[in-house]
Each structure stands twice: as structure tokens, then as C-alpha cells.
XYZ file of C-alpha atoms in Angstrom:
537
model
C 0.282 0.371 -0.181
C 0.472 3.531 -0.509
C 2.656 5.536 2.975
C 2.070 8.192 4.204
C 3.145 10.006 7.129
C 1.410 11.958 9.910
C 3.404 14.776 11.417
C 2.859 12.676 14.364
C 4.692 9.993 12.929
C 2.254 7.602 12.584
C 2.289 5.736 9.686
C -0.604 4.264 7.899
C -1.554 2.027 5.367
C -3.672 2.734 2.627
C -5.407 0.393 -0.476
C -3.941 1.271 -4.177
C -6.590 4.010 -5.975
C -7.508 1.456 -8.493
C -8.542 -1.014 -6.484
C -11.015 1.273 -4.959
C -12.594 1.787 -8.490
C -12.898 -1.952 -9.146
C -16.835 -3.695 -8.829
C -15.018 -7.040 -8.061
C -13.615 -5.822 -4.709
C -14.712 -8.529 -2.323
C -16.066 -8.309 1.187
C -13.026 -8.791 2.688
C -11.180 -6.060 1.018
C -13.762 -3.858 2.184
C -13.876 -5.551 5.094
C -10.245 -4.512 5.541
C -11.170 -0.463 4.338
C -13.556 -0.449 7.150
C -10.761 -0.935 9.605
C -8.153 1.362 7.426
C -10.485 3.754 7.967
C -11.267 2.843 12.495
C -6.851 3.195 12.462
C -7.114 6.771 10.553
C -9.500 7.935 12.926
C -7.348 7.203 15.460
C -4.510 8.367 13.977
C -6.405 11.755 13.298
C -7.193 11.577 17.172
C -3.443 10.597 17.619
C -2.653 13.572 15.592
C -4.664 15.534 17.802
C -3.724 14.655 20.894
C -0.114 15.233 19.723
C -0.247 18.893 18.741
C -2.218 19.277 21.546
C -0.450 17.961 23.942
C 2.983 20.587 21.628
C 0.499 23.061 22.189
C 0.261 22.289 26.069
C 3.940 21.866 26.739
C 4.247 25.553 24.448
C 1.579 27.097 26.487
C 3.820 26.313 29.802
C 7.100 27.638 27.973
C 5.448 30.904 27.265
C 3.594 31.216 30.673
C 6.766 30.269 31.957
C 9.305 32.835 29.817
C 6.285 35.676 30.551
C 6.339 36.021 34.324
C 10.220 35.540 33.737
C 10.584 37.964 32.063
C 8.422 39.750 33.336
C 10.240 40.045 36.232
C 13.497 40.063 34.468
C 12.316 43.391 32.737
C 11.189 45.062 35.645
C 14.946 45.829 36.938
C 17.325 44.680 34.465
C 20.835 45.235 36.202
C 19.013 44.027 39.393
C 18.491 40.866 37.566
C 21.753 40.280 35.973
C 23.021 41.178 39.120
C 22.664 37.233 40.637
C 25.425 35.297 38.833
C 22.505 32.091 38.816
C 20.288 34.567 37.064
C 23.006 35.534 34.521
C 23.790 31.477 34.429
C 20.084 30.971 33.802
C 19.109 33.053 31.397
C 23.166 31.895 29.158
C 21.863 28.817 29.616
C 18.090 28.895 27.904
C 18.910 31.084 25.068
C 22.007 28.764 24.057
C 20.044 25.629 25.196
C 16.390 25.446 25.662
C 14.789 27.993 23.672
C 16.789 25.303 21.413
C 14.528 23.165 22.200
C 11.573 25.377 22.053
C 11.858 25.705 18.444
C 12.791 22.240 17.479
C 8.907 21.495 19.125
C 7.190 24.164 17.110
C 9.255 23.175 14.202
C 7.221 19.717 13.941
C 4.524 21.764 13.220
C 6.008 24.371 11.247
C 5.957 28.565 12.552
C 7.401 30.247 9.456
C 7.222 33.539 12.027
C 8.722 32.237 15.243
C 10.921 30.650 12.419
C 11.706 34.037 11.936
C 11.589 35.789 14.477
C 14.466 33.273 16.077
C 16.331 34.009 12.803
C 16.912 37.735 13.333
C 17.055 37.423 17.000
C 19.640 33.658 16.613
C 22.718 36.665 15.992
C 22.560 38.364 18.965
C 22.238 34.879 20.939
C 24.654 33.649 23.327
C 26.250 29.847 22.313
C 27.794 27.099 23.593
C 30.876 28.804 23.791
C 29.290 31.980 26.144
C 27.592 29.270 28.161
C 30.136 27.265 28.986
C 31.960 30.946 30.651
C 28.901 31.444 32.112
C 29.101 28.039 33.820
C 33.124 28.384 34.820
C 32.437 32.204 36.089
C 30.140 30.434 38.466
C 32.923 27.512 39.259
C 35.502 30.830 39.960
C 32.832 32.035 42.131
C 33.004 29.060 44.097
C 36.223 28.274 44.334
C 36.860 32.512 45.428
C 34.847 32.935 48.455
C 34.717 29.088 49.340
C 30.525 28.708 48.365
C 29.695 24.920 48.457
C 27.258 23.909 45.308
C 24.963 24.089 47.478
C 24.755 27.660 47.977
C 24.501 28.617 44.860
C 22.289 25.497 43.499
C 19.159 27.389 46.379
C 20.797 30.657 45.891
C 21.670 31.601 49.258
C 24.157 34.175 47.572
C 25.952 37.396 50.467
C 22.980 40.189 50.634
C 21.017 38.034 47.496
C 16.964 37.993 48.818
C 15.735 37.386 45.629
C 15.239 32.982 44.700
C 17.439 31.450 41.769
C 17.630 27.749 41.984
C 20.203 25.432 39.936
C 17.771 22.455 38.990
C 19.227 19.241 39.117
C 19.607 19.038 35.080
C 20.947 22.503 35.528
C 23.520 21.685 38.515
C 24.116 18.084 36.625
C 25.057 20.466 32.848
C 27.549 22.357 35.041
C 29.471 19.444 36.090
C 29.274 18.097 32.559
C 31.592 21.423 31.515
C 33.424 20.606 34.527
C 34.169 16.412 33.477
C 34.334 18.135 30.052
C 37.070 20.547 31.207
C 38.764 17.799 32.362
C 38.080 19.377 35.524
C 37.024 16.270 37.555
C 37.391 18.937 40.967
C 34.242 20.694 39.692
C 32.871 17.771 37.788
C 32.530 16.188 41.708
C 30.935 18.871 42.566
C 27.998 19.405 40.985
C 26.990 15.577 39.944
C 27.497 15.442 43.858
C 25.175 18.306 43.753
C 23.272 17.101 41.074
C 22.148 13.770 42.745
C 21.532 15.616 46.317
C 18.568 16.750 44.829
C 17.565 13.808 43.186
C 17.505 11.883 45.835
C 15.200 14.719 47.400
C 12.444 14.165 44.995
C 13.715 16.672 42.100
C 12.336 15.672 38.526
C 15.279 15.657 35.547
C 15.930 14.545 32.676
C 19.035 13.286 33.553
C 18.885 10.088 34.474
C 20.396 8.462 38.091
C 22.613 6.565 36.223
C 23.959 9.287 34.123
C 24.940 11.165 37.071
C 26.665 8.308 39.052
C 28.547 7.694 35.710
C 30.456 11.370 35.979
C 30.382 11.301 39.660
C 31.977 7.599 39.713
C 34.322 8.122 37.291
C 35.190 11.698 38.351
C 36.487 11.027 41.665
C 38.133 8.281 40.695
C 40.266 10.654 38.477
C 40.725 13.052 42.067
C 42.368 9.409 43.511
C 39.161 8.406 45.733
C 39.475 4.603 45.107
C 36.976 3.704 47.649
C 34.778 6.216 47.421
C 34.468 5.524 43.039
C 34.246 2.111 43.834
C 31.158 2.383 46.133
C 29.357 4.900 43.526
C 30.164 2.877 40.367
C 28.423 -0.046 42.354
C 25.022 2.099 43.088
C 25.139 2.748 39.261
C 25.197 -1.043 38.886
C 22.129 -1.518 40.756
C 20.448 1.047 39.700
C 20.515 0.017 35.648
C 22.398 -3.244 35.957
C 22.971 -3.358 31.755
C 25.162 -0.823 32.495
C 27.620 -0.770 29.435
C 30.538 0.445 31.429
C 29.921 0.488 34.700
C 30.750 -3.294 34.920
C 34.198 -2.363 33.810
C 34.749 0.101 35.010
C 33.950 -1.664 39.227
C 36.330 -4.678 37.917
C 39.191 -1.754 37.495
C 38.904 -0.004 40.295
C 38.836 -2.859 42.396
C 41.732 -4.540 39.992
C 43.654 -1.221 40.961
C 42.441 -0.531 44.899
C 43.780 -3.913 45.958
C 47.302 -3.426 43.945
C 47.686 -0.297 45.882
C 46.763 -1.898 49.469
C 49.172 -4.553 48.890
C 51.786 -2.690 48.083
C 51.196 -0.709 50.896
C 50.179 -3.807 53.238
C 47.294 -1.792 53.857
C 43.938 -3.690 54.744
C 40.500 -2.549 52.655
C 38.424 0.620 54.463
C 35.079 1.321 53.752
C 34.295 3.984 51.651
C 34.187 7.820 53.937
C 29.825 7.974 54.154
C 30.400 11.466 54.106
C 28.952 13.685 51.932
C 31.235 14.604 49.590
C 31.224 19.069 50.243
C 33.675 21.504 49.561
C 37.625 20.993 50.858
C 36.934 17.091 51.003
C 39.913 17.154 48.593
C 41.569 19.381 47.238
C 41.467 22.112 44.539
C 44.610 20.951 41.915
C 47.668 23.868 41.274
C 47.291 26.266 38.412
C 49.282 28.716 37.058
C 49.191 31.669 39.793
C 51.694 31.198 42.750
C 49.829 33.979 45.417
C 46.067 31.848 44.222
C 45.209 31.193 47.945
C 46.861 34.639 49.008
C 44.768 35.852 46.310
C 41.488 34.931 46.729
C 42.098 35.100 50.872
C 42.048 38.971 50.139
C 39.240 38.756 47.610
C 37.177 37.669 50.615
C 38.344 39.973 53.034
C 40.676 37.870 54.658
C 44.473 38.070 55.913
C 43.874 41.535 55.855
C 44.821 41.824 59.000
C 47.977 39.044 59.464
C 50.269 41.317 56.847
C 48.538 44.439 57.418
C 51.971 46.022 59.805
C 50.724 49.448 59.109
C 49.816 51.933 62.294
C 45.811 53.408 61.455
C 47.994 56.738 62.545
C 50.325 56.861 59.108
C 46.945 56.953 57.024
C 45.921 60.144 56.253
C 42.456 62.000 55.146
C 43.125 65.436 53.202
C 41.996 68.601 50.607
C 44.162 68.316 47.779
C 44.634 71.111 45.329
C 47.358 69.225 42.898
C 49.823 71.749 43.842
C 47.608 74.787 43.802
C 45.816 73.893 40.074
C 43.399 76.647 39.617
C 40.979 74.158 39.271
C 40.897 72.343 42.546
C 41.583 76.058 44.153
C 38.020 75.943 45.314
C 37.180 73.080 45.088
C 39.381 70.869 46.599
C 40.075 66.859 46.136
C 39.431 65.014 49.173
C 42.201 62.903 49.486
C 42.567 58.966 51.917
C 45.841 57.329 52.555
C 44.940 53.544 51.014
C 48.675 52.759 51.947
C 51.741 53.513 52.393
C 55.006 52.494 51.143
C 53.844 52.220 47.876
C 51.757 54.859 48.148
C 48.287 54.307 47.405
C 45.850 57.336 47.813
C 41.770 56.904 46.835
C 40.137 60.191 45.491
C 36.304 60.428 46.727
C 34.088 62.353 44.319
C 35.990 62.061 41.413
C 33.233 61.186 39.164
C 29.615 63.022 39.546
C 26.634 60.693 38.946
C 25.371 62.066 35.551
C 29.045 61.550 34.358
C 29.353 57.811 35.253
C 26.404 57.235 33.164
C 27.314 59.370 30.467
C 30.891 57.695 30.508
C 28.361 54.320 30.445
C 26.343 54.982 27.566
C 29.550 56.079 25.434
C 31.308 52.577 26.607
C 28.126 50.040 25.944
C 27.535 49.963 22.088
C 31.662 49.182 21.956
C 31.836 46.806 24.723
C 34.016 43.712 23.392
C 35.907 41.355 25.312
C 39.068 43.041 26.956
C 42.416 42.289 26.088
C 45.460 41.946 27.278
C 49.019 42.912 25.465
C 50.810 39.901 24.521
C 54.719 40.482 26.222
C 56.401 39.111 22.564
C 54.438 40.706 19.980
C 52.693 43.448 21.826
C 49.652 43.894 19.956
C 46.091 42.971 22.208
C 45.218 39.675 22.694
C 42.530 38.021 25.203
C 43.308 35.603 28.425
C 41.102 33.451 30.464
C 42.274 35.167 33.292
C 41.425 39.446 32.996
C 37.336 38.530 32.456
C 35.808 41.884 31.471
C 34.284 43.369 28.765
C 36.030 46.861 27.744
C 36.233 49.923 25.442
C 37.605 52.701 24.801
C 36.940 56.416 24.396
C 38.463 59.421 22.849
C 38.046 63.455 23.667
C 35.902 63.553 20.020
C 33.834 60.912 21.836
C 31.632 63.032 24.176
C 32.863 66.722 25.906
C 32.465 64.095 29.668
C 36.191 62.306 27.986
C 37.474 65.373 27.860
C 36.821 66.572 30.980
C 37.871 63.219 32.925
C 41.131 63.977 31.413
C 42.269 67.190 32.570
C 41.064 66.550 35.419
C 42.769 63.450 36.135
C 46.080 65.251 35.268
C 45.023 68.077 37.640
C 44.769 65.719 40.905
C 48.274 63.730 39.765
C 49.800 66.988 38.473
C 51.023 64.242 35.369
C 51.457 64.310 31.564
C 47.231 62.547 29.654
C 48.614 63.889 25.968
C 51.067 61.056 25.825
C 48.567 58.439 28.470
C 46.450 55.502 26.567
C 42.840 56.315 25.976
C 40.065 56.557 29.007
C 39.548 52.736 29.415
C 36.258 51.626 30.708
C 35.703 47.830 31.386
C 32.404 45.980 32.998
C 33.232 42.915 35.185
C 29.747 41.146 35.246
C 28.680 37.542 36.894
C 32.673 36.178 37.812
C 33.975 39.593 36.099
C 37.671 39.774 37.224
C 41.677 39.997 36.056
C 43.990 38.130 38.237
C 46.553 39.595 39.630
C 48.801 41.289 36.804
C 51.659 44.461 36.834
C 49.811 47.464 34.890
C 53.954 48.083 33.583
C 56.272 46.092 30.998
C 58.915 44.365 32.392
C 62.602 43.899 31.524
C 61.665 39.994 30.085
C 59.404 42.184 27.766
C 60.378 45.481 26.092
C 58.431 45.205 23.204
C 54.909 45.764 25.233
C 54.726 49.438 24.920
C 56.710 49.649 21.704
C 54.659 50.773 19.575
C 52.598 54.048 21.672
C 56.266 55.069 21.406
C 55.253 56.778 24.703
C 57.805 54.741 26.995
C 56.395 52.304 30.001
C 53.460 53.107 32.256
C 54.766 55.114 35.164
C 50.858 55.582 36.742
C 47.477 53.615 37.196
C 44.961 55.671 37.717
C 41.344 53.584 38.145
C 37.763 55.324 38.739
C 34.942 53.393 40.215
C 31.586 53.974 38.653
C 29.395 51.643 40.244
C 29.159 49.958 43.903
C 28.771 46.066 44.021
C 27.157 44.288 46.191
C 29.755 41.520 46.825
C 33.116 40.830 45.587
C 34.812 43.265 42.807
C 37.346 44.510 45.614
C 41.179 45.441 44.377
C 43.448 43.316 46.389
C 47.779 43.509 45.874
C 48.352 40.253 47.244
C 52.139 40.869 47.768
C 50.910 43.817 50.363
C 48.337 42.435 51.807
C 45.739 44.953 50.457
C 41.979 45.770 49.343
C 40.364 48.167 47.808
C 36.503 47.912 48.006
C 34.870 49.923 45.434
C 32.956 52.991 46.093
C 31.565 55.033 43.610
C 32.291 57.655 42.125
C 35.572 57.269 44.172
C 39.192 56.809 41.994
C 42.716 55.120 43.640
C 45.542 56.293 41.935
C 49.072 54.515 42.529
C 52.745 55.069 40.919
C 53.263 51.324 38.793
C 57.589 53.128 38.610
C 59.853 54.561 41.146
C 61.272 57.319 39.791
C 64.501 55.734 38.274
C 62.180 54.514 36.097
C 62.392 50.927 37.042
C 59.264 48.531 37.510
C 57.114 48.385 41.452
C 57.824 44.358 42.030
C 54.926 45.325 44.835
C 51.826 47.374 42.309
C 51.047 43.819 41.105
C 47.098 43.438 41.541
C 43.951 42.223 40.632
C 40.270 42.436 40.002
C 38.981 39.774 42.669
C 35.815 38.333 40.838
C 31.902 40.152 41.314
C 30.050 37.704 43.266
C 26.971 39.816 43.354
C 26.269 43.038 41.530
C 27.706 44.887 38.013
C 31.558 46.590 38.226
C 31.700 49.278 35.714
C 35.095 50.962 36.622
C 37.590 53.353 33.703
C 41.077 53.480 33.811
C 43.689 55.564 32.834
C 47.252 54.275 32.186
C 50.002 57.453 32.070
C 52.685 56.990 30.818
C 55.925 57.758 31.218
C 56.718 60.209 27.573
C 56.171 63.743 29.188
C 56.849 64.118 32.722
C 60.503 64.259 32.921
C 59.673 67.849 34.999
C 56.669 66.484 36.396
C 58.568 64.288 38.075
C 61.758 63.841 37.362
C 64.045 61.067 38.142
C 65.316 59.734 40.767
C 69.356 59.024 41.762
C 68.780 55.452 43.294
C 67.109 52.647 41.476
C 63.982 52.450 44.441
C 63.930 56.540 45.062
């Protein structure tokens, strides 16, 4: 017979039309047609049921997203201030909207598809979703937050509910696993398992979670627990393709290890896997622990030897600069050596908003200068969006540049353009030097203005949690306060680099951090900051 495919994929067999026109059709064949018609009616009902099911699913999506967008659009910045909301937005747009597209495509809808095509150009992609997941892991590490805190939305200063489902946790774990980051894979797969065992529904099965978790625990060197988890996997799914082989392999390795060490087998720990159960692997950053402790506000008193009486605040008129005589700047000491100062009320609210407005259309992934080539390139240790603003862009840039020159007494005509940076969820800049070291002499050669002699950093927003500027070698942490600015010299008067100024922008935990900075160069400072006679003067 002829095979006709309906949208619900029900296959119906029809008799050839020629036979229907034949007068000699037997009663038996007619009876078959009766049954065929009945099948047609049933297939029609199946089709209607499939369409209704699809429409119900689409309506459910629409209701959920309608409620979600009402909340998110009422205060976009406040909504995105919660890192879990930012991650879920990335995941939703990259993964879940595509699933909805597939659902609607079962019965083509031109309007929806054309809208998807138009908007897909600005959708985050898989790399963005992975980046957002890694940002959560970065926050987890820096601020010592367990997966439960993130999953339940229990973040400092946050009262809104932004929850991670079993599938969210599972996808976080897979992100770590696919990057051979078994430390985070364990933490997130364990959280997924905990929520699944707690009765939550999910697409991911217990077998899937146990499969990833057991192998990741093995990779962390915990064979007894890997064996216990693999046994659970075998019990859950007896015919699992890899579980039996993995179990025998793990048991063989453990037996060999115990034999070599002449030890008896100990039962797997019954304690749940938590933050701190396993040691986080070391990475490229030697001062990681100090840096992260400072970001949490820890360790400041331990290394700080400055007596409070040696830190002062004062009114600064830029050596009787005419523009500052009537309105001198309020200056506070943040550190005495190297001297780091904070200026209050540097930028007005109107000025910060205008600068942000100018920068937003130009924001792109922030770059760093490659020490070998001198060219700008992206790097994983700097995660932010940045834009460069010139004086021709708006009079506010002219005013800001002039103000920086008045306050510092340094020539800014040879400085780099005003750089505006926005650090969103997990945004950071790991410990670095602003100046060029001797092993990278060509870093600023193209600019022709010498090394970066000083840094002037404007804070253009308050940050609910995280986002401090820290100096690991000093044990100093400077917290963002909107409208204020911090200033320090990167070079001694001799032109030698001051290696104590190595600093970092801590990951933003809650909120959005806006800064603008001016890197001031050596050229033009010959009489404004004359050379010293010794290397460290």
C-alpha cells in the first residue's frame, strides 16, 4: 500500500486507488477498508493529541517565560546582578530556546522561525554558556561557596530566589568534566545527585549522574568512594555498558595499591562530598590562596603592618591648581608604601552614567597586551568587557582627562585612551602588573610613549559583593565605591618597576562592576616627576 507520514509520525497503510474503483472488490477487502478507516480515525486522534500536547507544552513555556521576563525586564541590572540568573539566562538562550524551536518545528511556524533567525544573531552560543558555568565555579572557589549555596540561591546580600535544578547542576558538572576539571565535576554531580535523591524531577537520570560522578571521583584519587558509587550505578542500571568494567578495574587497582602498602581495605567514607573534601588542583598562579583570601576580606590584618595613625585623609589642590583651588579633592591614604590613595567624589553620577552610555555599544571582550608581540589579545585570566573612549566622543571625556591631569599633576596627552570595563558575573582580572617588565621590552613600543608610570582607576558603580582591587604582595584590599578613584605609581622615579604593585580585580560575586582607568606613560613627565638618583627612589 501507499505509506503516508503524518506530523505525529503515525504510519497508515492505504489501499491503491485503482482497487477502490474496481467493482469486483471483495467483501473481505471492503472489510479491510473499514478497519483502515478506523485506523485513520485513530491516527487522526493521535495527531490531534500530539498537537494538543505540543500546544500545551508551548503554552507552559510561554507562561513560564512570560513570568520570568516580567521579573527580569522590571530591573534588568538587578536581575543580572545575581550570578545564577546570569548563568541561567545564558543556558536558557543557548539551549532551552533551541529545544522550544525544535518543538514548534514539528508543525512549521514561519513567524516563530523568522523571529528566531533574526534574534539568533545576538544569542549567546555554547562558548558563552560554558563561560558562564566556569564563572560560577570561579566564584565558588574564590568565595568558598559550596554547590548547595549556589543551587539554593544562598548568596551574600541576595534575597531573591534563583534556583538551580538537577539538570542545571548536571550541566555544570558536565562543563567541568568536559574540561578535565574533575574537582568541579565532582562538586556539581554530587549536588545533582543530592537534589535527585531529594525527589526533584529531571531529564538526567540517576545512572547518568552516577556515571559521571564515579569516574570523576576516581580521577580525584578516591578509589574507595569511586567503587561505592560504581556499585550504586550497577545496582541502578544492571546492564550499564561501562559500569561493570569500571568496577572491576577500580577494584583491581585498589587491591594492588593496598597490597603494595600492606594495608587492609577501608570502607568508603560515608561523609557527603563537600567543598574541601578534595583538594583543588594547583594552577598557574603562585599566589592563588593569598589573592582569593584577600578577595574574601581575609588575611588583611595578618599581613598589614601599617599603623592606622600613619594613614591620613586630606584636601588636595594639585599643587594649587586653579581648577582645584575652590573645590579641592578629598584624598585618603589606602597604603603608605607604595603610596596608594583614594580620591572621593571624582566623578558625578551624571558623568558615570554618560561614560557607561558611551561605552555600552562598544563593549568587547577585554584584551591584554602580548608581551612577545606587543599586540592585544584575549586571555582567560582577564574576564570582562571593555571599550576605549576618546575625547572626540563626548565633552565628558575631555573633562575626565583634564581632571586626572589636575589631580595627579601628570601629563595625560601621552596617556592611553580612557578604558571603560564592565565586570559581570564572575568577571575578574587575575594578579598582574600594569607596567612592562624587562623581559617584555616591546610591550608598549608601538605607542612610543615609554612605560606605564602610573594608574588612575575610577570606580563607576558600587558592588553588592566581591569585586575588590587587591594587592597580594601588600595584603591590601580596596573595595569599590561609586564616584571614587584610586591612584598609584607603577614605576619608581628611576624608571624601575615597583613589583609591589602587582594587583588583581577580584571576581564579582553579586552585582555589576563598572570601572574606567587611565594608564599614564613616562613620556611628558620629565619635569613633572623628575628621575631619582637611586633605583628604588
